[in-house]
Coordinates of C-alpha atoms in Angstrom, one line a residue:
Chain P
K1226 CA 0.0 0.0 0.0
A1227 CA 1.1 3.6 -0.5
G1228 CA 3.3 5.1 2.1
V1229 CA 3.0 8.5 3.8
T1230 CA 3.0 11.3 1.3
Q1231 CA 4.2 14.7 2.0
T1232 CA 3.9 17.7 -0.3
P1233 CA 5.7 19.8 -1.4
R1234 CA 9.0 18.0 -1.0
Y1235 CA 11.0 21.2 -1.3
L1236 CA 10.1 24.9 -1.0
I1237 CA 11.8 28.2 -0.6
K1238 CA 10.1 31.1 1.2
T1239 CA 11.2 34.5 2.4
R1240 CA 11.0 35.9 5.9
G1241 CA 7.6 37.0 6.9
Q1242 CA 5.8 34.7 4.5
Q1243 CA 3.6 31.8 5.6
V1244 CA 3.7 28.2 4.5
T1245 CA 1.4 25.3 4.5
L1246 CA 2.6 21.7 4.3
S1247 CA 0.5 18.7 3.6
C1248 CA 0.6 15.1 4.8
S1249 CA -1.4 12.2 3.5
P1250 CA -1.2 9.2 5.9
I1251 CA -1.3 5.6 5.0
S1252 CA -4.8 4.5 4.2
G1253 CA -6.7 3.5 7.3
H1254 CA -4.3 5.4 9.6
R1255 CA -6.1 7.9 11.8
S1256 CA -3.1 9.4 13.7
V1257 CA -0.7 11.9 12.3
S1258 CA 2.2 13.6 14.1
W1259 CA 4.6 16.3 12.9
Y1260 CA 8.2 16.8 13.6
Q1261 CA 10.8 19.5 12.8
Q1262 CA 14.4 18.3 12.1
T1263 CA 17.3 20.6 12.1
P1264 CA 21.1 19.9 12.3
G1265 CA 21.3 21.7 15.6
Q1266 CA 18.2 20.5 17.4
G1267 CA 17.6 17.1 15.9
L1268 CA 14.1 15.7 15.6
Q1269 CA 11.6 17.7 17.6
F1270 CA 7.9 16.9 18.1
L1271 CA 5.5 19.6 16.9
F1272 CA 2.0 18.1 17.4
E1273 CA -0.1 15.1 17.0
Y1274 CA -3.7 14.7 15.6
F1275 CA -6.1 11.8 16.0
S1276 CA -9.6 11.9 14.6
E1277 CA -9.3 15.6 13.8
T1278 CA -8.4 16.5 17.3
Q1279 CA -5.0 17.7 18.5
R1280 CA -3.9 15.4 21.2
N1281 CA -0.6 17.0 22.1
K1282 CA 1.6 19.9 21.2
G1283 CA 5.4 20.4 21.4
N1284 CA 7.2 23.4 22.6
F1285 CA 6.9 25.6 19.6
P1286 CA 5.5 29.1 19.3
G1287 CA 1.9 29.8 18.2
R1288 CA 3.1 30.5 14.7
F1289 CA 3.1 26.8 14.2
S1290 CA -0.3 25.3 13.8
G1291 CA -1.9 22.3 12.3
R1292 CA -5.2 20.6 11.6
Q1293 CA -6.5 17.2 10.5
F1294 CA -9.4 16.6 8.1
S1295 CA -12.0 14.0 8.2
N1296 CA -10.1 11.8 5.7
S1297 CA -7.1 11.9 8.2
R1298 CA -5.0 14.1 5.9
S1299 CA -3.2 16.7 7.9
E1300 CA -1.7 20.1 7.2
M1301 CA 0.6 22.2 9.2
N1302 CA 1.0 25.9 8.8
V1303 CA 3.9 28.2 9.8
S1304 CA 3.1 32.0 9.7
T1305 CA 5.5 34.9 9.8
L1306 CA 8.4 32.7 8.8
E1307 CA 11.8 33.3 10.4
L1308 CA 15.2 32.1 9.2
G1309 CA 15.3 29.6 12.0
D1310 CA 12.3 27.8 10.6
S1311 CA 14.4 26.4 7.8
A1312 CA 14.2 22.7 8.4
L1313 CA 13.0 19.3 7.3
Y1314 CA 9.4 18.8 8.4
L1315 CA 8.4 15.2 8.8
C1316 CA 5.1 13.7 9.4
A1317 CA 4.3 10.2 10.6
S1318 CA 1.2 8.2 10.6
S1319 CA -0.1 5.3 12.7
F1320 CA -3.3 3.4 13.0
G1321 CA -4.3 4.7 16.4
P1322 CA -2.9 7.4 18.7
R1323 CA 0.6 6.0 18.3
T1324 CA -1.1 2.6 18.3
G1325 CA -0.9 2.5 22.1
G1326 CA 2.8 2.2 22.0
T1327 CA 2.7 -1.3 20.5
G1328 CA 2.9 -0.4 16.8
E1329 CA 5.1 1.5 14.5
L1330 CA 5.1 5.0 13.2
F1331 CA 5.4 5.4 9.4
F1332 CA 7.3 8.5 8.3
G1333 CA 7.1 10.4 5.1
E1334 CA 10.2 11.6 3.4
G1335 CA 9.6 15.2 4.6
S1336 CA 9.2 18.6 3.3
R1337 CA 12.4 20.6 3.2
L1338 CA 11.7 24.3 3.9
T1339 CA 14.3 27.0 3.2
V1340 CA 13.6 30.5 4.5
L1341 CA 15.7 33.3 3.0
Chain J
D96 CA 8.4 13.1 29.3
A97 CA 10.9 10.3 29.7
K98 CA 14.1 10.8 27.8
T99 CA 16.8 8.5 26.4
T100 CA 20.5 8.9 26.2
Q101 CA 22.6 7.4 23.4
P102 CA 26.2 7.8 22.3
N103 CA 26.6 10.4 19.5
S104 CA 28.4 8.1 17.2
M105 CA 29.6 4.5 16.7
E106 CA 31.7 2.8 14.1
S107 CA 31.8 -0.9 13.1
N108 CA 33.0 -3.1 10.3
E109 CA 30.9 -4.7 7.6
E110 CA 29.6 -8.2 8.5
E111 CA 30.4 -7.7 12.2
P112 CA 27.7 -7.4 14.9
V113 CA 26.9 -4.0 16.2
H114 CA 25.5 -3.2 19.7
L115 CA 23.8 0.2 20.0
P116 CA 23.1 1.1 23.6
C117 CA 20.4 3.3 25.0
N118 CA 19.8 4.5 28.6
H119 CA 16.3 5.4 29.8
S120 CA 16.5 5.5 33.5
T121 CA 13.3 7.4 33.9
I122 CA 11.2 5.0 31.9
S123 CA 7.7 4.3 33.3
G124 CA 6.3 0.9 33.8
T125 CA 4.1 1.1 30.7
D126 CA 6.4 2.8 28.2
Y127 CA 7.4 0.8 25.2
I128 CA 11.0 1.1 23.9
H129 CA 11.1 1.8 20.2
W130 CA 14.0 2.0 17.8
Y131 CA 14.0 3.9 14.5
R132 CA 16.7 4.6 12.1
Q133 CA 17.1 7.4 9.5
L134 CA 19.1 6.8 6.4
P135 CA 20.5 9.8 4.6
S136 CA 17.9 12.0 2.9
Q137 CA 15.0 9.8 4.1
G138 CA 12.5 9.9 6.9
P139 CA 13.0 7.7 9.9
E140 CA 12.0 4.0 9.6
Y141 CA 10.8 1.6 12.2
V142 CA 13.3 -1.0 13.4
I143 CA 12.0 -2.8 16.4
H144 CA 10.1 -2.3 19.7
G145 CA 9.6 -4.0 23.0
L146 CA 8.3 -3.8 26.5
T147 CA 10.0 -6.2 28.8
S148 CA 11.2 -9.2 26.9
N149 CA 13.9 -9.4 24.3
V150 CA 12.6 -9.2 20.8
N151 CA 13.8 -10.4 17.4
N152 CA 12.8 -9.5 13.9
R153 CA 14.3 -9.7 10.5
M154 CA 16.1 -6.4 10.9
A155 CA 17.5 -6.6 14.4
S156 CA 17.3 -7.8 18.0
L157 CA 16.4 -5.8 21.0
A158 CA 17.8 -6.7 24.4
I159 CA 16.1 -5.0 27.3
A160 CA 17.7 -4.9 30.8
E161 CA 15.8 -6.5 33.6
D162 CA 15.2 -3.2 35.3
R163 CA 14.2 -1.7 31.9
K164 CA 16.5 1.3 32.5
S165 CA 18.6 0.5 29.4
S166 CA 18.3 -1.4 26.2
T167 CA 20.6 -2.5 23.3
L168 CA 19.8 -2.7 19.6
I169 CA 21.7 -5.5 18.0
L170 CA 22.5 -5.7 14.3
H171 CA 23.8 -9.2 13.9
R172 CA 25.8 -8.7 10.7
A173 CA 26.1 -5.0 9.7
T174 CA 26.1 -4.1 6.1
L175 CA 26.9 -0.8 4.4
R176 CA 23.2 -0.1 4.1
D177 CA 22.9 -0.1 7.9
A178 CA 24.8 3.2 8.1
A179 CA 22.3 5.6 9.5
V180 CA 21.3 7.6 12.6
Y181 CA 19.6 5.3 15.1
Y182 CA 17.0 6.7 17.5
C183 CA 15.8 5.1 20.7
I184 CA 12.5 6.5 21.9
L185 CA 9.9 5.7 24.6
I186 CA 6.3 5.6 23.6
S187 CA 3.5 5.6 26.2
P188 CA 0.5 3.3 25.6
T189 CA -1.8 6.2 26.1
G190 CA -0.2 8.0 23.2
A191 CA -0.8 11.4 24.7
Q192 CA 2.8 12.2 25.1
K193 CA 5.4 14.4 23.4
L194 CA 7.8 12.1 21.6
V195 CA 11.4 12.9 22.4
F196 CA 13.8 11.6 19.8
G197 CA 17.1 13.0 21.1
Q198 CA 20.2 13.2 18.9
G199 CA 20.5 9.5 18.2
T200 CA 23.6 7.5 17.4
R201 CA 25.2 8.0 14.0
L202 CA 26.4 4.5 12.9
T203 CA 29.3 4.3 10.4
I204 CA 30.0 1.0 8.8
N205 CA 33.5 0.4 7.3
P206 CA 33.8 -1.9 4.3

């Protein structure tokens, strides 16, 4: 079956702009989580959605937001972009809310954002 | 949120076993221990997970200490394709927890 699909794969924005990234989970998966990966900070948790509800949020400013649709697809938005927002943004899907710890997360290949 | 500690880097030779350690001294009784790896230019991929008992799958083995405060991922015969960053993370069965990946261990395999 198809894996987790993230679009766009690459994008370049300028400071002050906003960006929306999309994540289509594996068919049947209802949980989507988002992560930011930078060379300095590593992989950091942004937020997690299950059945259109945000279940948890990482320590990121309010400029970072997300949502999940009824078909489980998810989007994340970053407003008023800063240079430090340049990163690889990864999403992961699982059947349940992290499958109760017993299953695996399936990651997409990420969206690489460059802020100039 | 429970955290894990891993060595920044490790090096091994092709076709030799590799033991990747992970400390998680603040693990709760219900946390599952998961391992993921990230190959260059790819998203992380699942390797293995366990709760209390040692686990084996086609990719690796997971050895969990009796007190569950540490675990070891074992690659039985490393190949060049195993060169990656390996992450040890703890996942609560409730799922309502911020996942903490840490910096992981960068594994280099020498031919």
